[in-house]
Amino acid sequence: MGWSSAAWCYLGGTCADVARARAWFVRDRRLRGGRGSWVELVGSELATNAVRHTASSEKYGRMGLSLEFLGERTVLLGVLDQGPRFGGPVLTPQVVDRQSGELNPGGRGLWLVDRIADFWWWEGRRGQPLFLRAIIRLDREPDLGEIGLDLAS
């Protein structure tokens, strides 16, 4: 069995740490020049979910980040949260199906992840820390469905 080539980083659980996570996910030279824009966006959405919905944002909270290249054109990234907030609801990640033109804020992060990543999932037990992971092909155009957004421009 070989060694994993995954890089790991632990950050706090604040909005400023989400910005640090974005920068961390694209620090590798292979992701420069716009090549890592999808990695940056998906990593940012997963980190934002950890901060907004889990104990990662509580005092002394943190989130773990991982990034691994699977060949030259594919990246596996992940965000590990700290589970539900004390006394808060036990949530599991799910895509919220919004109607076209709906202007309510929030609920689109995992929708974006679902459209950009080739595959995403979460590991762990409900009510405990969860590890959200996504596989992204660097040369892939995302499936933005019927809304007609062009995120690449």
mmCIF file of N, CA and C in Angstrom, residues 40-113:
data_model
loop_
_atom_site.group_PDB
_atom_site.id
_atom_site.type_symbol
_atom_site.label_atom_id
_atom_site.label_comp_id
_atom_site.label_asym_id
_atom_site.label_seq_id
_atom_site.Cartn_x
_atom_site.Cartn_y
_atom_site.Cartn_z
ATOM 1 N N GLU A 40 -11.266 26.065 -6.644
ATOM 2 C CA GLU A 40 -11.417 27.176 -5.704
ATOM 3 C C GLU A 40 -12.892 27.391 -5.332
ATOM 4 N N LEU A 41 -13.772 27.376 -6.320
ATOM 5 C CA LEU A 41 -15.191 27.608 -6.067
ATOM 6 C C LEU A 41 -15.809 26.475 -5.239
ATOM 7 N N VAL A 42 -15.548 25.239 -5.608
ATOM 8 C CA VAL A 42 -16.113 24.105 -4.861
ATOM 9 C C VAL A 42 -15.542 24.076 -3.445
ATOM 10 N N GLY A 43 -14.239 24.267 -3.305
ATOM 11 C CA GLY A 43 -13.633 24.301 -1.970
ATOM 12 C C GLY A 43 -14.229 25.398 -1.107
ATOM 13 N N SER A 44 -14.459 26.555 -1.704
ATOM 14 C CA SER A 44 -15.058 27.674 -0.986
ATOM 15 C C SER A 44 -16.481 27.347 -0.527
ATOM 16 N N GLU A 45 -17.263 26.722 -1.389
ATOM 17 C CA GLU A 45 -18.640 26.368 -1.018
ATOM 18 C C GLU A 45 -18.666 25.332 0.103
ATOM 19 N N LEU A 46 -17.789 24.343 0.042
ATOM 20 C CA LEU A 46 -17.752 23.325 1.099
ATOM 21 C C LEU A 46 -17.281 23.924 2.424
ATOM 22 N N ALA A 47 -16.288 24.820 2.359
ATOM 23 C CA ALA A 47 -15.809 25.484 3.573
ATOM 24 C C ALA A 47 -16.892 26.405 4.144
ATOM 25 N N THR A 48 -17.596 27.096 3.277
ATOM 26 C CA THR A 48 -18.689 27.965 3.729
ATOM 27 C C THR A 48 -19.758 27.152 4.449
ATOM 28 N N ASN A 49 -20.092 25.980 3.913
ATOM 29 C CA ASN A 49 -21.076 25.122 4.584
ATOM 30 C C ASN A 49 -20.599 24.718 5.973
ATOM 31 N N ALA A 50 -19.325 24.395 6.100
ATOM 32 C CA ALA A 50 -18.789 24.016 7.413
ATOM 33 C C ALA A 50 -18.938 25.167 8.405
ATOM 34 N N VAL A 51 -18.672 26.385 7.953
ATOM 35 C CA VAL A 51 -18.750 27.549 8.834
ATOM 36 C C VAL A 51 -20.206 27.917 9.147
ATOM 37 N N ARG A 52 -21.076 27.838 8.170
ATOM 38 C CA ARG A 52 -22.468 28.273 8.361
ATOM 39 C C ARG A 52 -23.335 27.260 9.092
ATOM 40 N N HIS A 53 -23.030 25.973 8.964
ATOM 41 C CA HIS A 53 -23.979 24.960 9.439
ATOM 42 C C HIS A 53 -23.448 24.000 10.498
ATOM 43 N N THR A 54 -22.197 24.140 10.926
ATOM 44 C CA THR A 54 -21.646 23.151 11.867
ATOM 45 C C THR A 54 -20.911 23.815 13.027
ATOM 46 N N ALA A 55 -20.455 22.982 13.940
ATOM 47 C CA ALA A 55 -19.703 23.459 15.102
ATOM 48 C C ALA A 55 -18.332 24.006 14.714
ATOM 49 N N SER A 56 -17.951 23.888 13.469
ATOM 50 C CA SER A 56 -16.670 24.464 13.033
ATOM 51 C C SER A 56 -16.623 25.961 13.310
ATOM 52 N N SER A 57 -17.786 26.621 13.339
ATOM 53 C CA SER A 57 -17.816 28.070 13.549
ATOM 54 C C SER A 57 -17.906 28.461 15.022
ATOM 55 N N GLU A 58 -18.013 27.495 15.911
ATOM 56 C CA GLU A 58 -18.100 27.817 17.333
ATOM 57 C C GLU A 58 -16.716 28.139 17.896
ATOM 58 N N LYS A 59 -16.691 28.668 19.099
ATOM 59 C CA LYS A 59 -15.427 29.008 19.743
ATOM 60 C C LYS A 59 -14.502 27.786 19.728
ATOM 61 N N TYR A 60 -13.278 27.982 19.319
ATOM 62 C CA TYR A 60 -12.268 26.930 19.165
ATOM 63 C C TYR A 60 -12.581 25.964 18.019
ATOM 64 N N GLY A 61 -13.552 26.279 17.207
ATOM 65 C CA GLY A 61 -13.900 25.421 16.078
ATOM 66 C C GLY A 61 -12.854 25.498 14.980
ATOM 67 N N ARG A 62 -12.854 24.496 14.138
ATOM 68 C CA ARG A 62 -11.937 24.473 13.004
ATOM 69 C C ARG A 62 -12.502 23.566 11.932
ATOM 70 N N MET A 63 -11.868 23.635 10.779
ATOM 71 C CA MET A 63 -12.224 22.738 9.673
ATOM 72 C C MET A 63 -10.927 22.221 9.072
ATOM 73 N N GLY A 64 -10.999 21.008 8.561
ATOM 74 C CA GLY A 64 -9.851 20.410 7.894
ATOM 75 C C GLY A 64 -10.052 20.454 6.390
ATOM 76 N N LEU A 65 -8.985 20.721 5.663
ATOM 77 C CA LEU A 65 -9.024 20.765 4.205
ATOM 78 C C LEU A 65 -8.076 19.723 3.651
ATOM 79 N N SER A 66 -8.463 19.091 2.557
ATOM 80 C CA SER A 66 -7.559 18.154 1.885
ATOM 81 C C SER A 66 -7.620 18.385 0.385
ATOM 82 N N LEU A 67 -6.494 18.130 -0.269
ATOM 83 C CA LEU A 67 -6.398 18.271 -1.718
ATOM 84 C C LEU A 67 -5.436 17.212 -2.234
ATOM 85 N N GLU A 68 -5.886 16.490 -3.246
ATOM 86 C CA GLU A 68 -5.053 15.440 -3.823
ATOM 87 C C GLU A 68 -5.252 15.416 -5.337
ATOM 88 N N PHE A 69 -4.152 15.351 -6.060
ATOM 89 C CA PHE A 69 -4.219 15.205 -7.509
ATOM 90 C C PHE A 69 -4.360 13.728 -7.854
ATOM 91 N N LEU A 70 -5.319 13.422 -8.693
ATOM 92 C CA LEU A 70 -5.531 12.060 -9.184
ATOM 93 C C LEU A 70 -5.154 12.086 -10.661
ATOM 94 N N GLY A 71 -3.886 12.061 -10.942
ATOM 95 C CA GLY A 71 -3.412 12.255 -12.306
ATOM 96 C C GLY A 71 -3.191 13.731 -12.575
ATOM 97 N N GLU A 72 -3.095 14.096 -13.852
ATOM 98 C CA GLU A 72 -2.812 15.486 -14.223
ATOM 99 C C GLU A 72 -4.058 16.354 -14.343
ATOM 100 N N ARG A 73 -5.211 15.744 -14.564
ATOM 101 C CA ARG A 73 -6.411 16.526 -14.868
ATOM 102 C C ARG A 73 -7.530 16.396 -13.853
ATOM 103 N N THR A 74 -7.294 15.706 -12.754
ATOM 104 C CA THR A 74 -8.367 15.463 -11.797
ATOM 105 C C THR A 74 -7.890 15.747 -10.380
ATOM 106 N N VAL A 75 -8.759 16.384 -9.603
ATOM 107 C CA VAL A 75 -8.451 16.742 -8.221
ATOM 108 C C VAL A 75 -9.540 16.171 -7.311
ATOM 109 N N LEU A 76 -9.115 15.643 -6.180
ATOM 110 C CA LEU A 76 -10.017 15.225 -5.111
ATOM 111 C C LEU A 76 -9.811 16.199 -3.959
ATOM 112 N N LEU A 77 -10.859 16.900 -3.591
ATOM 113 C CA LEU A 77 -10.724 17.832 -2.471
ATOM 114 C C LEU A 77 -11.744 17.485 -1.407
ATOM 115 N N GLY A 78 -11.493 17.962 -0.195
ATOM 116 C CA GLY A 78 -12.399 17.664 0.897
ATOM 117 C C GLY A 78 -12.379 18.717 1.978
ATOM 118 N N VAL A 79 -13.476 18.808 2.713
ATOM 119 C CA VAL A 79 -13.585 19.672 3.882
ATOM 120 C C VAL A 79 -14.181 18.842 5.012
ATOM 121 N N LEU A 80 -13.478 18.792 6.122
ATOM 122 C CA LEU A 80 -13.913 18.072 7.316
ATOM 123 C C LEU A 80 -14.463 19.083 8.313
ATOM 124 N N ASP A 81 -15.733 18.916 8.714
ATOM 125 C CA ASP A 81 -16.316 19.832 9.696
ATOM 126 C C ASP A 81 -16.258 19.211 11.088
ATOM 127 N N GLN A 82 -16.831 19.911 12.065
ATOM 128 C CA GLN A 82 -16.797 19.411 13.443
ATOM 129 C C GLN A 82 -18.151 18.934 13.940
ATOM 130 N N GLY A 83 -19.030 18.608 13.021
ATOM 131 C CA GLY A 83 -20.323 18.070 13.416
ATOM 132 C C GLY A 83 -21.311 19.155 13.804
ATOM 133 N N PRO A 84 -22.467 18.763 14.299
ATOM 134 C CA PRO A 84 -23.512 19.738 14.608
ATOM 135 C C PRO A 84 -23.112 20.697 15.733
ATOM 136 N N ARG A 85 -23.680 21.879 15.669
ATOM 137 C CA ARG A 85 -23.476 22.846 16.747
ATOM 138 C C ARG A 85 -24.131 22.321 18.019
ATOM 139 N N PHE A 86 -23.564 22.717 19.150
ATOM 140 C CA PHE A 86 -24.112 22.292 20.437
ATOM 141 C C PHE A 86 -25.553 22.782 20.550
ATOM 142 N N GLY A 87 -26.472 21.863 20.757
ATOM 143 C CA GLY A 87 -27.879 22.196 20.899
ATOM 144 C C GLY A 87 -28.585 22.535 19.597
ATOM 145 N N GLY A 88 -27.870 22.465 18.483
ATOM 146 C CA GLY A 88 -28.464 22.805 17.192
ATOM 147 C C GLY A 88 -29.020 21.585 16.481
ATOM 148 N N PRO A 89 -29.628 21.816 15.340
ATOM 149 C CA PRO A 89 -30.187 20.694 14.577
ATOM 150 C C PRO A 89 -29.085 19.817 13.994
ATOM 151 N N VAL A 90 -29.396 18.562 13.805
ATOM 152 C CA VAL A 90 -28.473 17.630 13.155
ATOM 153 C C VAL A 90 -28.795 17.666 11.661
ATOM 154 N N LEU A 91 -27.874 18.216 10.883
ATOM 155 C CA LEU A 91 -28.089 18.385 9.450
ATOM 156 C C LEU A 91 -27.220 17.425 8.653
ATOM 157 N N THR A 92 -27.710 17.046 7.502
ATOM 158 C CA THR A 92 -26.886 16.301 6.556
ATOM 159 C C THR A 92 -26.863 17.087 5.247
ATOM 160 N N PRO A 93 -25.744 17.057 4.549
ATOM 161 C CA PRO A 93 -25.631 17.823 3.308
ATOM 162 C C PRO A 93 -26.618 17.333 2.250
ATOM 163 N N GLN A 94 -27.294 18.275 1.634
ATOM 164 C CA GLN A 94 -28.204 17.931 0.547
ATOM 165 C C GLN A 94 -28.361 19.123 -0.380
ATOM 166 N N VAL A 95 -28.605 18.837 -1.635
ATOM 167 C CA VAL A 95 -28.811 19.868 -2.639
ATOM 168 C C VAL A 95 -30.237 20.385 -2.506
ATOM 169 N N VAL A 96 -30.375 21.698 -2.410
ATOM 170 C CA VAL A 96 -31.695 22.332 -2.361
ATOM 171 C C VAL A 96 -32.096 22.672 -3.784
ATOM 172 N N ASP A 97 -33.263 22.210 -4.186
ATOM 173 C CA ASP A 97 -33.757 22.459 -5.539
ATOM 174 C C ASP A 97 -34.508 23.788 -5.548
ATOM 175 N N ARG A 98 -33.857 24.823 -6.069
ATOM 176 C CA ARG A 98 -34.469 26.149 -6.159
ATOM 177 C C ARG A 98 -35.143 26.303 -7.510
ATOM 178 N N GLN A 99 -36.205 27.083 -7.526
ATOM 179 C CA GLN A 99 -36.905 27.366 -8.771
ATOM 180 C C GLN A 99 -36.163 28.464 -9.532
ATOM 181 N N SER A 100 -36.206 28.400 -10.849
ATOM 182 C CA SER A 100 -35.581 29.413 -11.680
ATOM 183 C C SER A 100 -36.157 30.784 -11.328
ATOM 184 N N GLY A 101 -35.275 31.758 -11.112
ATOM 185 C CA GLY A 101 -35.707 33.110 -10.798
ATOM 186 C C GLY A 101 -35.968 33.354 -9.324
ATOM 187 N N GLU A 102 -35.899 32.322 -8.492
ATOM 188 C CA GLU A 102 -36.130 32.484 -7.061
ATOM 189 C C GLU A 102 -34.995 33.294 -6.461
ATOM 190 N N LEU A 103 -35.320 34.327 -5.704
ATOM 191 C CA LEU A 103 -34.312 35.259 -5.214
ATOM 192 C C LEU A 103 -33.965 35.085 -3.741
ATOM 193 N N ASN A 104 -34.492 34.075 -3.084
ATOM 194 C CA ASN A 104 -34.166 33.860 -1.676
ATOM 195 C C ASN A 104 -32.680 33.585 -1.518
ATOM 196 N N PRO A 105 -32.043 34.213 -0.523
ATOM 197 C CA PRO A 105 -30.607 33.973 -0.335
ATOM 198 C C PRO A 105 -30.347 32.586 0.231
ATOM 199 N N GLY A 106 -29.158 32.083 -0.040
ATOM 200 C CA GLY A 106 -28.723 30.818 0.533
ATOM 201 C C GLY A 106 -29.268 29.601 -0.192
ATOM 202 N N GLY A 107 -28.673 28.458 0.146
ATOM 203 C CA GLY A 107 -29.171 27.199 -0.384
ATOM 204 C C GLY A 107 -28.628 26.804 -1.738
ATOM 205 N N ARG A 108 -27.699 27.579 -2.270
ATOM 206 C CA ARG A 108 -27.197 27.269 -3.602
ATOM 207 C C ARG A 108 -25.783 26.697 -3.610
ATOM 208 N N GLY A 109 -25.152 26.644 -2.461
ATOM 209 C CA GLY A 109 -23.772 26.171 -2.395
ATOM 210 C C GLY A 109 -23.596 24.750 -2.876
ATOM 211 N N LEU A 110 -24.358 23.824 -2.314
ATOM 212 C CA LEU A 110 -24.235 22.432 -2.741
ATOM 213 C C LEU A 110 -24.818 22.222 -4.125
ATOM 214 N N TRP A 111 -25.744 23.085 -4.537
ATOM 215 C CA TRP A 111 -26.255 23.030 -5.908
ATOM 216 C C TRP A 111 -25.098 23.307 -6.877
ATOM 217 N N LEU A 112 -24.281 24.336 -6.569
ATOM 218 C CA LEU A 112 -23.111 24.631 -7.401
ATOM 219 C C LEU A 112 -22.119 23.475 -7.381
ATOM 220 N N VAL A 113 -21.857 22.944 -6.192
ATOM 221 C CA VAL A 113 -20.944 21.797 -6.073
ATOM 222 C C VAL A 113 -21.438 20.652 -6.934
#
